[in-house]
Each structure stands twice: as C-alpha cells, then as structure tokens.
Amino acid sequence: MDQSIKAYIKQLVQEAVEQSASSLNNLPPSTDRKQYIIANWKMNKNIQDTLEFLQQLKEGNGVEVVVCPPAPLLYPAKLYVQGQNKKIHIGAQNVHQEDKGAYTGETAASLLKDIGCSHCIIGHSERRQYAHEDDAIVNLKAKQALKRGLTPIICIGETLEQKQQNQTEKVLTKQILGAMDGIDVPQVVFAYEPVWAIGTGESATAEEAQRIHAYIRSVLDYLDEHNAEKVSILYGGSVNENNAQEFASMTDIDGVLVGGASLKVDSFQKIIAVFAKGA
Ligand code: PGA
C-alpha cells in the first residue's frame, strides 16, 4: 500500500480514537462489568502445591477468580475445584491457533474446553518475546479460543523503550486492532501489562494505569461504540497485596492479572478480598 495512504488511515484511526476518548469521558462508568482476579503461575508449582493451594483458596465473592496453572496441572486442578464445588475457574496460559493436527507440543482449544477450562491467556508478553507471537497469531488464537467456548484474556503492553519514546498509545492501538480483527468486542477480556512492570517489582502507578485503561477503552469504543463499556480491562505487572487497593479504586480497572504474588495463597487471597469488597 502507498505510504501516504497508510499514513492517512493511521491518522483517521488516531482521530477517531481521540474523539471516542473525549465522548467516553462524559459517560458514567458501567457498573455491570465483571471483575477478574487471575493467577498466572507461569512455569511454577507441582501437583501437590496446586491441590494444597486450591484447598485453601476461597471463592471470589462477586469477583471471577481464574487460576492458570501450567498445562499438565489444568485437569487435576479442574477436577479438584469441581469435586469441592468451588466457584473457581481454571484457565490456560496459552492455546494453539489450529483446530488439531501435527503440532508437536501444542494444546488444542477443544481439549482445553473438554477438560473444563473456561478462560485462556493469550499474547502474554513472555510468549510474544520467547515464542515470537505477533498480533496476527494473537488474533488467530483468540478466534480459536472463542470458537471452542473459551474466553480469551488478551494481553497487551509496551516495553520500557517504547514507553520512553512516548510510543505507548501507538503500540497499544496496533496490538488491539491486530488482536481484534474479526472479533466481537464484548467477547473478550483485556489485560494491560506494561512489559517493564512484569516481574520487576515496579508496577505502574494506579493513576497511570487508569489513564491507559481509559485509552484502551476508547480504542475499543472506536471498534464498537455500543459495547466498549462492557469489556473488563485488567491491570497486570507487579500487583501485590499492598498495591491492589489503589488499582481497585480506579474506574476503568476491572481486576488484575497476578504473577509472582499469585503463587502464595495468602497474598492472592488478600488481593481477591480487596476487589471483592467493591463488587
Ligand atoms: P507479575 O507478573 O505479577 O509477577 O509482575 C504478571 C504477569 O506476567 O502476568
């Protein structure tokens, strides 16, 4: 495509997003958005740790609690919560974009659904970095998850370098538009996870995160002005029991995706409690 046409389209998108941002500012926040607290265990824990954790973990009390263990632990985790009749969702950390076939080491969305998963994290920055997943793959994975009845939790976020170059909004816009191609806005959950905040102990400030979440919502509003208010947008990146309250008090922060602090049941439970209070 001609560069000048590309630049023109970019400018149109930018203007539309700015317009939605100013109109959204006048809208009262939606009160019916689901609040999510998600544990992303990454490549941690064994079967005994998992069952002990789930035994101690209490239900969300009005917030959706999703525990995402490593793939081999998904089924025992699901059987355990089901057996205990606990309202705790089990989610995967990744899914493959194809239905089935010769993809050694991958997991199909239909299998995740079959063993009782309800959610799936897609496009986490560690997968973007180590498995080279780009926005097109994220889009295919989200479509595949939806096709099989899993709710995609789509992760987006800028690197430190991009932040320092004032590229945050531009990067996020590209990630959102890429991920959402052909997908209905109300079907997904977003997680804003600035890459510089993940596992570093240096979270975004709640005000900074709120500003970015409002921006993300304005991009979703550009895609679907009737449903952007319904989408839950979670914050992730060094969330812990001490800073959760600040995030919970922000209008556009509808929960958190927790890595390190989700490994200890006490810390994770305290984070849930903070959000459950306001639910
Ligand atoms: P963290 O990880 O809470 O350890 O920063 C968050 C994530 O990667 O989802």
PDB file of C-alpha atoms and ligand atoms in Angstrom:
ATOM      1  CA  MET A   1       0.000   0.000   0.000  1.00  0.00           C
ATOM      2  CA  ASP A   2       1.137   3.524  -0.791  1.00  0.00           C
ATOM      3  CA  GLN A   3       2.877   5.075   2.269  1.00  0.00           C
ATOM      4  CA  SER A   4       0.753   8.245   2.113  1.00  0.00           C
ATOM      5  CA  ILE A   5      -2.466   6.187   2.155  1.00  0.00           C
ATOM      6  CA  LYS A   6      -1.153   4.209   5.132  1.00  0.00           C
ATOM      7  CA  ALA A   7      -0.328   7.434   6.976  1.00  0.00           C
ATOM      8  CA  TYR A   8      -3.781   8.813   6.178  1.00  0.00           C
ATOM      9  CA  ILE A   9      -5.527   5.698   7.555  1.00  0.00           C
ATOM     10  CA  LYS A  10      -3.382   5.865  10.683  1.00  0.00           C
ATOM     11  CA  GLN A  11      -4.333   9.479  11.189  1.00  0.00           C
ATOM     12  CA  LEU A  12      -8.038   8.683  10.773  1.00  0.00           C
ATOM     13  CA  VAL A  13      -7.834   5.930  13.378  1.00  0.00           C
ATOM     14  CA  GLN A  14      -5.975   8.227  15.753  1.00  0.00           C
ATOM     15  CA  GLU A  15      -8.598  10.975  15.341  1.00  0.00           C
ATOM     16  CA  ALA A  16     -11.464   8.536  15.838  1.00  0.00           C
ATOM     17  CA  VAL A  17      -9.847   7.200  18.992  1.00  0.00           C
ATOM     18  CA  GLU A  18      -9.306  10.701  20.370  1.00  0.00           C
ATOM     19  CA  GLN A  19     -12.926  11.533  19.644  1.00  0.00           C
ATOM     20  CA  SER A  20     -14.186   8.434  21.442  1.00  0.00           C
ATOM     21  CA  ALA A  21     -11.877   9.205  24.348  1.00  0.00           C
ATOM     22  CA  SER A  22     -13.478  12.625  24.829  1.00  0.00           C
ATOM     23  CA  SER A  23     -17.020  11.256  24.468  1.00  0.00           C
ATOM     24  CA  LEU A  24     -16.266   8.355  26.832  1.00  0.00           C
ATOM     25  CA  ASN A  25     -15.062  10.794  29.464  1.00  0.00           C
ATOM     26  CA  ASN A  26     -18.612  12.095  29.729  1.00  0.00           C
ATOM     27  CA  LEU A  27     -20.143   8.674  30.241  1.00  0.00           C
ATOM     28  CA  PRO A  28     -20.783   7.207  33.658  1.00  0.00           C
ATOM     29  CA  PRO A  29     -18.696   4.051  34.188  1.00  0.00           C
ATOM     30  CA  SER A  30     -20.515   0.787  33.667  1.00  0.00           C
ATOM     31  CA  THR A  31     -21.374  -0.937  36.906  1.00  0.00           C
ATOM     32  CA  ASP A  32     -22.064  -4.315  35.356  1.00  0.00           C
ATOM     33  CA  ARG A  33     -18.540  -5.139  34.210  1.00  0.00           C
ATOM     34  CA  LYS A  34     -17.186  -8.371  35.601  1.00  0.00           C
ATOM     35  CA  GLN A  35     -14.214  -8.040  37.929  1.00  0.00           C
ATOM     36  CA  TYR A  36     -11.493 -10.637  37.419  1.00  0.00           C
ATOM     37  CA  ILE A  37      -8.614 -11.742  39.582  1.00  0.00           C
ATOM     38  CA  ILE A  38      -6.353 -14.019  37.605  1.00  0.00           C
ATOM     39  CA  ALA A  39      -3.448 -16.097  38.865  1.00  0.00           C
ATOM     40  CA  ASN A  40      -0.810 -16.642  36.200  1.00  0.00           C
ATOM     41  CA  TRP A  41       1.501 -19.242  37.695  1.00  0.00           C
ATOM     42  CA  LYS A  42       3.711 -19.339  34.595  1.00  0.00           C
ATOM     43  CA  MET A  43       6.110 -22.333  34.840  1.00  0.00           C
ATOM     44  CA  ASN A  44       5.782 -22.857  38.584  1.00  0.00           C
ATOM     45  CA  LYS A  45       4.243 -25.383  41.007  1.00  0.00           C
ATOM     46  CA  ASN A  46       3.722 -29.138  41.032  1.00  0.00           C
ATOM     47  CA  ILE A  47       0.628 -31.210  41.603  1.00  0.00           C
ATOM     48  CA  GLN A  48       0.861 -31.233  45.377  1.00  0.00           C
ATOM     49  CA  ASP A  49       1.362 -27.439  45.581  1.00  0.00           C
ATOM     50  CA  THR A  50      -1.585 -26.968  43.269  1.00  0.00           C
ATOM     51  CA  LEU A  51      -4.015 -29.078  45.259  1.00  0.00           C
ATOM     52  CA  GLU A  52      -2.915 -27.500  48.553  1.00  0.00           C
ATOM     53  CA  PHE A  53      -3.347 -24.025  47.066  1.00  0.00           C
ATOM     54  CA  LEU A  54      -6.826 -24.826  45.732  1.00  0.00           C
ATOM     55  CA  GLN A  55      -7.843 -26.409  49.003  1.00  0.00           C
ATOM     56  CA  GLN A  56      -7.019 -23.198  50.865  1.00  0.00           C
ATOM     57  CA  LEU A  57      -8.296 -20.762  48.256  1.00  0.00           C
ATOM     58  CA  LYS A  58     -11.733 -19.296  48.948  1.00  0.00           C
ATOM     59  CA  GLU A  59     -14.278 -18.304  46.312  1.00  0.00           C
ATOM     60  CA  GLY A  60     -14.319 -14.815  44.862  1.00  0.00           C
ATOM     61  CA  ASN A  61     -17.463 -13.436  46.476  1.00  0.00           C
ATOM     62  CA  GLY A  62     -18.700 -11.485  43.465  1.00  0.00           C
ATOM     63  CA  VAL A  63     -15.435 -11.424  41.520  1.00  0.00           C
ATOM     64  CA  GLU A  64     -14.370 -14.010  38.972  1.00  0.00           C
ATOM     65  CA  VAL A  65     -11.304 -15.906  40.184  1.00  0.00           C
ATOM     66  CA  VAL A  66      -9.333 -17.696  37.468  1.00  0.00           C
ATOM     67  CA  VAL A  67      -6.324 -19.864  38.292  1.00  0.00           C
ATOM     68  CA  CYS A  68      -3.995 -20.548  35.359  1.00  0.00           C
ATOM     69  CA  PRO A  69      -1.532 -23.333  36.213  1.00  0.00           C
ATOM     70  CA  PRO A  70       0.931 -24.972  33.794  1.00  0.00           C
ATOM     71  CA  ALA A  71      -0.812 -27.182  31.205  1.00  0.00           C
ATOM     72  CA  PRO A  72      -0.334 -30.624  32.864  1.00  0.00           C
ATOM     73  CA  LEU A  73      -1.955 -29.304  36.049  1.00  0.00           C
ATOM     74  CA  LEU A  74      -5.105 -27.980  34.371  1.00  0.00           C
ATOM     75  CA  TYR A  75      -7.092 -31.194  34.558  1.00  0.00           C
ATOM     76  CA  PRO A  76      -6.303 -32.186  38.156  1.00  0.00           C
ATOM     77  CA  ALA A  77      -6.950 -28.561  39.162  1.00  0.00           C
ATOM     78  CA  LYS A  78     -10.325 -28.618  37.438  1.00  0.00           C
ATOM     79  CA  LEU A  79     -11.273 -31.988  38.940  1.00  0.00           C
ATOM     80  CA  TYR A  80     -10.349 -30.700  42.377  1.00  0.00           C
ATOM     81  CA  VAL A  81     -12.401 -27.467  42.286  1.00  0.00           C
ATOM     82  CA  GLN A  82     -15.304 -29.313  40.705  1.00  0.00           C
ATOM     83  CA  GLY A  83     -15.178 -32.017  43.368  1.00  0.00           C
ATOM     84  CA  GLN A  84     -15.165 -29.362  46.095  1.00  0.00           C
ATOM     85  CA  ASN A  85     -17.937 -27.433  44.337  1.00  0.00           C
ATOM     86  CA  LYS A  86     -15.829 -24.257  44.455  1.00  0.00           C
ATOM     87  CA  LYS A  87     -16.626 -21.378  42.107  1.00  0.00           C
ATOM     88  CA  ILE A  88     -13.064 -21.022  40.875  1.00  0.00           C
ATOM     89  CA  HIS A  89     -12.334 -21.002  37.162  1.00  0.00           C
ATOM     90  CA  ILE A  90      -9.399 -22.836  35.669  1.00  0.00           C
ATOM     91  CA  GLY A  91      -7.693 -21.139  32.728  1.00  0.00           C
ATOM     92  CA  ALA A  92      -4.852 -21.996  30.365  1.00  0.00           C
ATOM     93  CA  GLN A  93      -1.751 -19.851  29.815  1.00  0.00           C
ATOM     94  CA  ASN A  94      -1.718 -20.462  26.074  1.00  0.00           C
ATOM     95  CA  VAL A  95      -3.577 -22.227  23.276  1.00  0.00           C
ATOM     96  CA  HIS A  96      -2.750 -23.204  19.706  1.00  0.00           C
ATOM     97  CA  GLN A  97      -4.446 -21.416  16.841  1.00  0.00           C
ATOM     98  CA  GLU A  98      -5.254 -24.516  14.790  1.00  0.00           C
ATOM     99  CA  ASP A  99      -8.103 -26.959  15.460  1.00  0.00           C
ATOM    100  CA  LYS A 100      -5.888 -30.065  15.668  1.00  0.00           C
ATOM    101  CA  GLY A 101      -3.119 -31.840  13.797  1.00  0.00           C
ATOM    102  CA  ALA A 102       0.639 -32.238  13.583  1.00  0.00           C
ATOM    103  CA  TYR A 103       1.691 -29.530  16.057  1.00  0.00           C
ATOM    104  CA  THR A 104       4.026 -31.287  18.464  1.00  0.00           C
ATOM    105  CA  GLY A 105       3.882 -29.952  21.980  1.00  0.00           C
ATOM    106  CA  GLU A 106       0.843 -27.751  21.440  1.00  0.00           C
ATOM    107  CA  THR A 107      -2.611 -27.831  23.043  1.00  0.00           C
ATOM    108  CA  ALA A 108      -5.905 -27.513  21.184  1.00  0.00           C
ATOM    109  CA  ALA A 109      -8.639 -25.179  22.391  1.00  0.00           C
ATOM    110  CA  SER A 110     -11.151 -28.025  22.061  1.00  0.00           C
ATOM    111  CA  LEU A 111      -9.093 -30.103  24.518  1.00  0.00           C
ATOM    112  CA  LEU A 112      -8.864 -27.222  26.993  1.00  0.00           C
ATOM    113  CA  LYS A 113     -12.626 -26.901  26.820  1.00  0.00           C
ATOM    114  CA  ASP A 114     -13.050 -30.656  27.120  1.00  0.00           C
ATOM    115  CA  ILE A 115     -11.132 -30.786  30.407  1.00  0.00           C
ATOM    116  CA  GLY A 116     -13.171 -27.922  31.831  1.00  0.00           C
ATOM    117  CA  CYS A 117     -11.130 -24.773  31.230  1.00  0.00           C
ATOM    118  CA  SER A 118     -13.182 -21.613  30.794  1.00  0.00           C
ATOM    119  CA  HIS A 119     -10.522 -18.980  30.028  1.00  0.00           C
ATOM    120  CA  CYS A 120      -7.234 -18.715  28.235  1.00  0.00           C
ATOM    121  CA  ILE A 121      -4.473 -16.113  28.492  1.00  0.00           C
ATOM    122  CA  ILE A 122      -3.390 -15.077  25.006  1.00  0.00           C
ATOM    123  CA  GLY A 123      -0.466 -12.944  23.870  1.00  0.00           C
ATOM    124  CA  HIS A 124       1.315 -12.657  27.204  1.00  0.00           C
ATOM    125  CA  SER A 125       4.492 -10.630  26.682  1.00  0.00           C
ATOM    126  CA  GLU A 126       6.627 -13.648  27.607  1.00  0.00           C
ATOM    127  CA  ARG A 127       5.033 -15.572  24.734  1.00  0.00           C
ATOM    128  CA  ARG A 128       5.428 -12.583  22.430  1.00  0.00           C
ATOM    129  CA  GLN A 129       9.100 -12.466  23.418  1.00  0.00           C
ATOM    130  CA  TYR A 130      10.108 -16.140  23.694  1.00  0.00           C
ATOM    131  CA  ALA A 131       7.685 -17.767  21.255  1.00  0.00           C
ATOM    132  CA  HIS A 132       7.667 -14.808  18.837  1.00  0.00           C
ATOM    133  CA  GLU A 133       3.900 -14.452  18.862  1.00  0.00           C
ATOM    134  CA  ASP A 134       2.785 -11.382  16.943  1.00  0.00           C
ATOM    135  CA  ASP A 135      -0.582  -9.635  16.746  1.00  0.00           C
ATOM    136  CA  ALA A 136      -1.717 -11.841  13.839  1.00  0.00           C
ATOM    137  CA  ILE A 137      -1.071 -15.020  15.875  1.00  0.00           C
ATOM    138  CA  VAL A 138      -2.739 -13.481  18.908  1.00  0.00           C
ATOM    139  CA  ASN A 139      -5.775 -12.785  16.713  1.00  0.00           C
ATOM    140  CA  LEU A 140      -5.907 -16.377  15.420  1.00  0.00           C
ATOM    141  CA  LYS A 141      -5.519 -17.782  18.928  1.00  0.00           C
ATOM    142  CA  ALA A 142      -8.294 -15.559  20.274  1.00  0.00           C
ATOM    143  CA  LYS A 143     -10.583 -16.647  17.426  1.00  0.00           C
ATOM    144  CA  GLN A 144      -9.766 -20.304  18.061  1.00  0.00           C
ATOM    145  CA  ALA A 145     -10.448 -19.909  21.795  1.00  0.00           C
ATOM    146  CA  LEU A 146     -13.805 -18.272  21.092  1.00  0.00           C
ATOM    147  CA  LYS A 147     -14.731 -20.924  18.562  1.00  0.00           C
ATOM    148  CA  ARG A 148     -14.359 -23.526  21.318  1.00  0.00           C
ATOM    149  CA  GLY A 149     -16.127 -21.537  24.003  1.00  0.00           C
ATOM    150  CA  LEU A 150     -13.117 -20.253  25.943  1.00  0.00           C
ATOM    151  CA  THR A 151     -12.916 -16.603  26.984  1.00  0.00           C
ATOM    152  CA  PRO A 152      -9.668 -15.084  25.712  1.00  0.00           C
ATOM    153  CA  ILE A 153      -7.769 -12.835  28.083  1.00  0.00           C
ATOM    154  CA  ILE A 154      -5.753 -10.807  25.613  1.00  0.00           C
ATOM    155  CA  CYS A 155      -2.557  -9.292  26.995  1.00  0.00           C
ATOM    156  CA  ILE A 156      -1.137  -6.084  25.591  1.00  0.00           C
ATOM    157  CA  GLY A 157       1.575  -3.739  26.800  1.00  0.00           C
ATOM    158  CA  GLU A 158       4.535  -1.612  25.819  1.00  0.00           C
ATOM    159  CA  THR A 159       8.218  -2.207  26.543  1.00  0.00           C
ATOM    160  CA  LEU A 160      10.297   0.230  28.572  1.00  0.00           C
ATOM    161  CA  GLU A 161      11.950   1.515  25.430  1.00  0.00           C
ATOM    162  CA  GLN A 162       8.587   2.140  23.771  1.00  0.00           C
ATOM    163  CA  LYS A 163       7.362   3.940  26.889  1.00  0.00           C
ATOM    164  CA  GLN A 164      10.464   6.126  26.980  1.00  0.00           C
ATOM    165  CA  GLN A 165       9.890   7.038  23.350  1.00  0.00           C
ATOM    166  CA  ASN A 166       6.259   8.013  24.104  1.00  0.00           C
ATOM    167  CA  GLN A 167       5.015   5.185  21.924  1.00  0.00           C
ATOM    168  CA  THR A 168       2.675   3.581  24.474  1.00  0.00           C
ATOM    169  CA  GLU A 169      -0.650   4.574  22.877  1.00  0.00           C
ATOM    170  CA  LYS A 170       0.592   3.796  19.398  1.00  0.00           C
ATOM    171  CA  VAL A 171       1.852   0.333  20.415  1.00  0.00           C
ATOM    172  CA  LEU A 172      -1.363  -0.484  22.263  1.00  0.00           C
ATOM    173  CA  THR A 173      -3.554   0.685  19.369  1.00  0.00           C
ATOM    174  CA  LYS A 174      -1.681  -1.579  16.984  1.00  0.00           C
ATOM    175  CA  GLN A 175      -1.903  -4.517  19.400  1.00  0.00           C
ATOM    176  CA  ILE A 176      -5.639  -4.024  19.983  1.00  0.00           C
ATOM    177  CA  LEU A 177      -6.574  -3.544  16.327  1.00  0.00           C
ATOM    178  CA  GLY A 178      -4.415  -6.531  15.356  1.00  0.00           C
ATOM    179  CA  ALA A 179      -5.831  -8.799  18.055  1.00  0.00           C
ATOM    180  CA  MET A 180      -9.458  -7.832  17.439  1.00  0.00           C
ATOM    181  CA  ASP A 181      -9.655  -8.240  13.671  1.00  0.00           C
ATOM    182  CA  GLY A 182     -12.939 -10.084  13.035  1.00  0.00           C
ATOM    183  CA  ILE A 183     -13.735 -10.490  16.755  1.00  0.00           C
ATOM    184  CA  ASP A 184     -16.751  -9.016  18.540  1.00  0.00           C
ATOM    185  CA  VAL A 185     -15.672  -6.602  21.258  1.00  0.00           C
ATOM    186  CA  PRO A 186     -17.853  -7.918  24.128  1.00  0.00           C
ATOM    187  CA  GLN A 187     -16.459 -11.451  23.799  1.00  0.00           C
ATOM    188  CA  VAL A 188     -13.022 -10.743  25.180  1.00  0.00           C
ATOM    189  CA  VAL A 189     -11.231  -9.627  28.322  1.00  0.00           C
ATOM    190  CA  PHE A 190      -8.155  -7.407  28.028  1.00  0.00           C
ATOM    191  CA  ALA A 191      -5.162  -7.251  30.338  1.00  0.00           C
ATOM    192  CA  TYR A 192      -2.907  -4.213  30.160  1.00  0.00           C
ATOM    193  CA  GLU A 193       0.502  -5.468  31.241  1.00  0.00           C
ATOM    194  CA  PRO A 194       3.316  -2.995  30.680  1.00  0.00           C
ATOM    195  CA  VAL A 195       6.322  -5.200  29.929  1.00  0.00           C
ATOM    196  CA  TRP A 196       8.578  -3.070  32.153  1.00  0.00           C
ATOM    197  CA  ALA A 197       6.308  -3.789  35.137  1.00  0.00           C
ATOM    198  CA  ILE A 198       6.165  -7.580  34.815  1.00  0.00           C
ATOM    199  CA  GLY A 199       8.154  -9.385  37.493  1.00  0.00           C
ATOM    200  CA  THR A 200      10.206  -6.263  38.241  1.00  0.00           C
ATOM    201  CA  GLY A 201       8.528  -5.126  41.446  1.00  0.00           C
ATOM    202  CA  GLU A 202       7.952  -1.793  39.741  1.00  0.00           C
ATOM    203  CA  SER A 203       4.241  -1.538  38.936  1.00  0.00           C
ATOM    204  CA  ALA A 204       2.613   1.306  37.037  1.00  0.00           C
ATOM    205  CA  THR A 205       1.013   3.827  39.361  1.00  0.00           C
ATOM    206  CA  ALA A 206      -2.736   3.375  39.651  1.00  0.00           C
ATOM    207  CA  GLU A 207      -3.293   6.795  38.016  1.00  0.00           C
ATOM    208  CA  GLU A 208      -1.005   5.921  35.130  1.00  0.00           C
ATOM    209  CA  ALA A 209      -2.789   2.593  34.660  1.00  0.00           C
ATOM    210  CA  GLN A 210      -6.217   4.266  34.829  1.00  0.00           C
ATOM    211  CA  ARG A 211      -5.216   6.713  32.093  1.00  0.00           C
ATOM    212  CA  ILE A 212      -4.043   3.883  29.850  1.00  0.00           C
ATOM    213  CA  HIS A 213      -7.098   1.753  30.588  1.00  0.00           C
ATOM    214  CA  ALA A 214      -9.351   4.661  29.582  1.00  0.00           C
ATOM    215  CA  TYR A 215      -7.324   4.926  26.390  1.00  0.00           C
ATOM    216  CA  ILE A 216      -7.715   1.181  25.711  1.00  0.00           C
ATOM    217  CA  ARG A 217     -11.447   1.547  26.228  1.00  0.00           C
ATOM    218  CA  SER A 218     -11.516   4.415  23.753  1.00  0.00           C
ATOM    219  CA  VAL A 219      -9.869   2.197  21.118  1.00  0.00           C
ATOM    220  CA  LEU A 220     -12.498  -0.482  21.845  1.00  0.00           C
ATOM    221  CA  ASP A 221     -15.138   2.237  21.571  1.00  0.00           C
ATOM    222  CA  TYR A 222     -13.786   3.083  18.144  1.00  0.00           C
ATOM    223  CA  LEU A 223     -14.312  -0.589  17.222  1.00  0.00           C
ATOM    224  CA  ASP A 224     -17.749  -0.884  18.792  1.00  0.00           C
ATOM    225  CA  GLU A 225     -19.288   2.147  20.417  1.00  0.00           C
ATOM    226  CA  HIS A 226     -22.156   0.156  21.947  1.00  0.00           C
ATOM    227  CA  ASN A 227     -20.068  -2.396  23.796  1.00  0.00           C
ATOM    228  CA  ALA A 228     -16.733  -0.900  24.846  1.00  0.00           C
ATOM    229  CA  GLU A 229     -18.150  -0.145  28.291  1.00  0.00           C
ATOM    230  CA  LYS A 230     -18.880  -3.828  28.806  1.00  0.00           C
ATOM    231  CA  VAL A 231     -15.320  -5.091  28.373  1.00  0.00           C
ATOM    232  CA  SER A 232     -13.340  -5.906  31.500  1.00  0.00           C
ATOM    233  CA  ILE A 233      -9.833  -4.454  31.313  1.00  0.00           C
ATOM    234  CA  LEU A 234      -7.417  -5.844  33.895  1.00  0.00           C
ATOM    235  CA  TYR A 235      -4.083  -4.457  35.016  1.00  0.00           C
ATOM    236  CA  GLY A 236      -1.049  -6.729  35.359  1.00  0.00           C
ATOM    237  CA  GLY A 237       2.562  -6.119  36.347  1.00  0.00           C
ATOM    238  CA  SER A 238       3.907  -6.413  39.892  1.00  0.00           C
ATOM    239  CA  VAL A 239       0.482  -6.375  41.533  1.00  0.00           C
ATOM    240  CA  ASN A 240       0.619  -7.441  45.174  1.00  0.00           C
ATOM    241  CA  GLU A 241      -1.449  -7.294  48.338  1.00  0.00           C
ATOM    242  CA  ASN A 242      -0.064  -3.830  49.153  1.00  0.00           C
ATOM    243  CA  ASN A 243      -0.843  -2.031  45.906  1.00  0.00           C
ATOM    244  CA  ALA A 244      -4.054  -3.884  44.879  1.00  0.00           C
ATOM    245  CA  GLN A 245      -6.305  -1.400  46.680  1.00  0.00           C
ATOM    246  CA  GLU A 246      -5.094   1.535  44.573  1.00  0.00           C
ATOM    247  CA  PHE A 247      -5.820  -0.340  41.353  1.00  0.00           C
ATOM    248  CA  ALA A 248      -9.220  -1.456  42.654  1.00  0.00           C
ATOM    249  CA  SER A 249     -10.249   2.151  43.263  1.00  0.00           C
ATOM    250  CA  MET A 250      -9.849   3.117  39.586  1.00  0.00           C
ATOM    251  CA  THR A 251     -12.950   3.314  37.366  1.00  0.00           C
ATOM    252  CA  ASP A 252     -11.519   1.533  34.347  1.00  0.00           C
ATOM    253  CA  ILE A 253      -9.518  -1.137  36.158  1.00  0.00           C
ATOM    254  CA  ASP A 254     -11.739  -4.198  36.332  1.00  0.00           C
ATOM    255  CA  GLY A 255      -9.418  -6.585  38.120  1.00  0.00           C
ATOM    256  CA  VAL A 256      -5.830  -7.747  37.995  1.00  0.00           C
ATOM    257  CA  LEU A 257      -3.658 -10.412  36.421  1.00  0.00           C
ATOM    258  CA  VAL A 258      -1.186 -11.523  39.041  1.00  0.00           C
ATOM    259  CA  GLY A 259       2.068 -13.409  38.514  1.00  0.00           C
ATOM    260  CA  GLY A 260       4.524 -13.614  41.423  1.00  0.00           C
ATOM    261  CA  ALA A 261       2.011 -12.687  44.140  1.00  0.00           C
ATOM    262  CA  SER A 262      -0.407 -15.394  42.954  1.00  0.00           C
ATOM    263  CA  LEU A 263       1.984 -18.164  43.961  1.00  0.00           C
ATOM    264  CA  LYS A 264       1.273 -17.737  47.677  1.00  0.00           C
ATOM    265  CA  VAL A 265      -2.325 -18.400  48.562  1.00  0.00           C
ATOM    266  CA  ASP A 266      -2.369 -15.809  51.382  1.00  0.00           C
ATOM    267  CA  SER A 267      -1.204 -12.964  49.143  1.00  0.00           C
ATOM    268  CA  PHE A 268      -3.523 -13.976  46.339  1.00  0.00           C
ATOM    269  CA  GLN A 269      -6.481 -14.245  48.711  1.00  0.00           C
ATOM    270  CA  LYS A 270      -5.791 -10.755  50.051  1.00  0.00           C
ATOM    271  CA  ILE A 271      -5.805  -9.361  46.508  1.00  0.00           C
ATOM    272  CA  ILE A 272      -9.137 -11.085  45.837  1.00  0.00           C
ATOM    273  CA  ALA A 273     -10.551  -9.655  49.063  1.00  0.00           C
ATOM    274  CA  VAL A 274      -9.662  -6.106  48.015  1.00  0.00           C
ATOM    275  CA  PHE A 275     -11.674  -6.399  44.793  1.00  0.00           C
ATOM    276  CA  ALA A 276     -14.478  -8.458  46.376  1.00  0.00           C
ATOM    277  CA  LYS A 277     -15.167  -5.604  48.815  1.00  0.00           C
ATOM    278  CA  GLY A 278     -16.176  -3.309  45.993  1.00  0.00           C
ATOM    279  CA  ALA A 279     -18.058  -5.963  43.988  1.00  0.00           C
TER     280      ALA A 279
HETATM  281  P1  PGA B   1       3.992 -10.298  37.954  1.00  0.00           P
HETATM  282  O1  PGA B   1       3.535 -10.985  36.569  1.00  0.00           O
HETATM  283  O2  PGA B   1       2.744 -10.085  38.762  1.00  0.00           O
HETATM  284  O3  PGA B   1       4.940 -11.257  38.563  1.00  0.00           O
HETATM  285  O4  PGA B   1       4.638  -8.995  37.584  1.00  0.00           O
HETATM  286  C1  PGA B   1       2.370 -10.598  35.928  1.00  0.00           C
HETATM  287  C2  PGA B   1       2.210 -11.363  34.638  1.00  0.00           C
HETATM  288  O5  PGA B   1       3.208 -11.655  33.969  1.00  0.00           O
HETATM  289  O6  PGA B   1       1.089 -11.720  34.257  1.00  0.00           O
END
